[in-house]
Coordinates of C-alpha atoms in Angstrom, one line a residue:
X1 CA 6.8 19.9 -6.0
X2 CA 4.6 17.3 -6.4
X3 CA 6.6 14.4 -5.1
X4 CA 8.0 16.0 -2.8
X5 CA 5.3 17.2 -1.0
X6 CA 3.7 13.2 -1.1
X7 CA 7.2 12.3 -0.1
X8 CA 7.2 14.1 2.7
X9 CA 3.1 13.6 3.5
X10 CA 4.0 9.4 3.1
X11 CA 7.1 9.3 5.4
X12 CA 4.9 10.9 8.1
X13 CA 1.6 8.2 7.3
X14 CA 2.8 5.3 6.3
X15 CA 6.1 5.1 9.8
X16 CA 8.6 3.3 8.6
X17 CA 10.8 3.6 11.9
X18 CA 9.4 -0.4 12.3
X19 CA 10.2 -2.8 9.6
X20 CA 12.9 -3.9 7.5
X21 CA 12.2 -1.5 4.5
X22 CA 10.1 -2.5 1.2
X23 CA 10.4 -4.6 -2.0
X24 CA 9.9 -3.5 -5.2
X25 CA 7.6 -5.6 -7.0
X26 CA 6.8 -2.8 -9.8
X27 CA 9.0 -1.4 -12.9
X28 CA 11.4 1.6 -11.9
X29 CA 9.6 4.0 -14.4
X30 CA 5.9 2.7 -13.0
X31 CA 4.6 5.5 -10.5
X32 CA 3.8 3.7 -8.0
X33 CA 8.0 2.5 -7.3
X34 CA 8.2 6.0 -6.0
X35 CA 6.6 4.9 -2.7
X36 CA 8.6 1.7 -2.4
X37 CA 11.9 2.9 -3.6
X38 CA 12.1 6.7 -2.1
X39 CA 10.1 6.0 1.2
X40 CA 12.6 3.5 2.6
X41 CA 16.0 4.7 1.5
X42 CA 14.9 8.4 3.2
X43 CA 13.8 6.4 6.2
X44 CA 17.3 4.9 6.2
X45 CA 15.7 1.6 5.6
X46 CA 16.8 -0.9 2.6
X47 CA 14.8 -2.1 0.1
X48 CA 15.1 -5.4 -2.0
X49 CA 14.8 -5.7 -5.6
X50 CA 12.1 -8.4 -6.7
X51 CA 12.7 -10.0 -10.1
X52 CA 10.1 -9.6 -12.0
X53 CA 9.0 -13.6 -12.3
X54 CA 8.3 -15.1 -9.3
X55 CA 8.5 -12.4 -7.0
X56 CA 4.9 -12.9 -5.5
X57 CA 6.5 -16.8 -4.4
X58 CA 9.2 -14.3 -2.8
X59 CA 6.9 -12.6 -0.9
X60 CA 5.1 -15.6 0.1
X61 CA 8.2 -16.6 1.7
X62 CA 9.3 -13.7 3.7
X63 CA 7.5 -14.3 7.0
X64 CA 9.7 -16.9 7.6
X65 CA 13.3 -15.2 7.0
X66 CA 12.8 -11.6 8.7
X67 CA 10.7 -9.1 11.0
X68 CA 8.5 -8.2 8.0
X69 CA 8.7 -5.5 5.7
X70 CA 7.8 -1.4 6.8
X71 CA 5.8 -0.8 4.0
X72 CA 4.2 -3.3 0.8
X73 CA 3.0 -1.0 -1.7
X74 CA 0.3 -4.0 -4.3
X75 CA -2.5 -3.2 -6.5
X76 CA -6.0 -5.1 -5.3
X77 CA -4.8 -8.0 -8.2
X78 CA -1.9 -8.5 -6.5
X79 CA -3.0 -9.0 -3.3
X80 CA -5.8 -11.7 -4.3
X81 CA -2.4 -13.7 -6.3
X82 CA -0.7 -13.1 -2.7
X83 CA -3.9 -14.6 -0.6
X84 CA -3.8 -17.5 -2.8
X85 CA -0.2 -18.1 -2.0
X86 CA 0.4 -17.0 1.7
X87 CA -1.5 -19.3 4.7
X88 CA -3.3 -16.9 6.2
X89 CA -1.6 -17.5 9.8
X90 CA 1.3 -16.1 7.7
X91 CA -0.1 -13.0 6.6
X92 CA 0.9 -11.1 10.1
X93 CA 4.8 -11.3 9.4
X94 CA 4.9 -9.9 6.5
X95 CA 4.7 -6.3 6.7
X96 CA 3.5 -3.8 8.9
X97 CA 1.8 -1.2 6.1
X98 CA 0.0 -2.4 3.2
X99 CA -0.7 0.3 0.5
X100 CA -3.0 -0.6 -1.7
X101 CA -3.6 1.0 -4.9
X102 CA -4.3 1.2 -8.7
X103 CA -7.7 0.0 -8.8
X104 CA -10.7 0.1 -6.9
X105 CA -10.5 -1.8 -3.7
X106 CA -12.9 -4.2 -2.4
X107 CA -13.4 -5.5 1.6
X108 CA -13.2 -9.3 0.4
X109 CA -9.5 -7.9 -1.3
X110 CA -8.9 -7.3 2.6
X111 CA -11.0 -9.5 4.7
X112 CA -7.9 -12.7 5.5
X113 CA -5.7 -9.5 6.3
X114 CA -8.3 -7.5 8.6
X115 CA -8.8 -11.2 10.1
X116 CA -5.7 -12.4 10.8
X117 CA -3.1 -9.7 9.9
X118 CA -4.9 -7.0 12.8
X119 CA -1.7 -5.1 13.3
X120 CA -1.2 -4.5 9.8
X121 CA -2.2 -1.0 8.7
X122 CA -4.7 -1.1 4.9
X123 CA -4.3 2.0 3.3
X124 CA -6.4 2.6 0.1
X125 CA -4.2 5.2 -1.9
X126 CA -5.6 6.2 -4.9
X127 CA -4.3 9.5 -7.1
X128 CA -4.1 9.3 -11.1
X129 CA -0.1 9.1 -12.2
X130 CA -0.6 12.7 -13.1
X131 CA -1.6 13.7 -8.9
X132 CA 1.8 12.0 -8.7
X133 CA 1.2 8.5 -7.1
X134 CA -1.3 9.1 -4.3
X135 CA -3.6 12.1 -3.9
X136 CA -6.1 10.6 -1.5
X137 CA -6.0 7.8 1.0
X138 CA -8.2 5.5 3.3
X139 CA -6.8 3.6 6.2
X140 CA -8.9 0.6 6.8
X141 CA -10.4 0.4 10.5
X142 CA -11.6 -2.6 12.7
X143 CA -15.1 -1.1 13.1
X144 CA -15.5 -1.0 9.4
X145 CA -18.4 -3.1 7.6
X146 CA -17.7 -6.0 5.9
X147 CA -18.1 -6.4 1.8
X148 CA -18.2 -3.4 0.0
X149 CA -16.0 -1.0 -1.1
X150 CA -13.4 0.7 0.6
X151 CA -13.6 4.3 0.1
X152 CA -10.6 6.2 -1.2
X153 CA -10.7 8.2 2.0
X154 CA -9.6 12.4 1.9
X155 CA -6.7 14.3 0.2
X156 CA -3.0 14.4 1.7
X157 CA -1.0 17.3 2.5
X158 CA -1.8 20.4 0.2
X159 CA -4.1 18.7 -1.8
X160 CA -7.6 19.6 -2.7
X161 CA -10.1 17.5 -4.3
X162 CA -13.1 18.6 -6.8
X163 CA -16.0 15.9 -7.2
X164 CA -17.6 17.3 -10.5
X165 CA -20.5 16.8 -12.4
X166 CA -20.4 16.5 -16.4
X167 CA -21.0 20.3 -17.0
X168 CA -17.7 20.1 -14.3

């Protein structure tokens, strides 16, 4: 039930009608593949199989050879290897949602995108494996402060959260 319902709750967010599917950069059995394998082959879009060295180089690259990916689905480390290796006037063409997850997200993780990547959508998913993948989510907007962290925004679909105390 669980996927299915953030199945169904990401393939209404996250649009992939635009785009030429996803890559996945993680391990099939990793949680977070779910969004970058399922969300594209339901959306009739394909996705393309990284190898696991050098697959942030690949990225790097795709600007140049296609209309930019629907969805890129990178922890905050990844996307600080990624800014090292992308020019930042190259940052636009390469997809057109970035999900964000994993760990805790900071503004300066986002700051070349929000700068010169406008278009692109910054989500902040964040859900424990066992909410399966994503249980709460944050898109990123223009009129949001600079530095800082980026909240990790209100629950999906059917979802409830509980901010406890320790007495819970």
């Amino acid at each position: 039930e669980g996927v299915v319902n953030y199945t169904v709750w990401a393939l209404e967010t996250y649009r992939l009608s635009v785009g030429s599917g996803a890559p996945i950069n993680t391990p099939l059995a990793f949680d977070a593949t779910v969004t970058s394998l399922f969300l594209p082959l339901l959306s009739g879009k394909p996705i393309t199989l990284l190898p696991e060295a050098g697959q942030f180089e690949i990225l790097a690259e795709q600007p140049s050879c296609s209309a930019g990916f629907s969805l890129l689905k990178l922890t905050p480390a990844h996307i600080e290897v990624l800014n090292q290796l992308m020019p930042s006037e190259e940052l636009a063409g390469l997809t057109h949602c970035l999900v964000i997850g994993g760990e805790s997200l900071n503004e300066l993780s986002v700051s070349r995108w929000r700068r010169h990547a406008p278009q692109t959508r910054l989500i902040n998913e964040y859900g424990p494996t066992e909410t399966v993948v994503g249980c709460t989510v944050y898109e990123v907007q223009p009129s949001d402060p600079e530095g800082g962290s980026i909240p990790i925004g209100r629950p999906i679909w059917n979802t409830r959260l509980y901010v406890l105390d320790g007495s819970l």
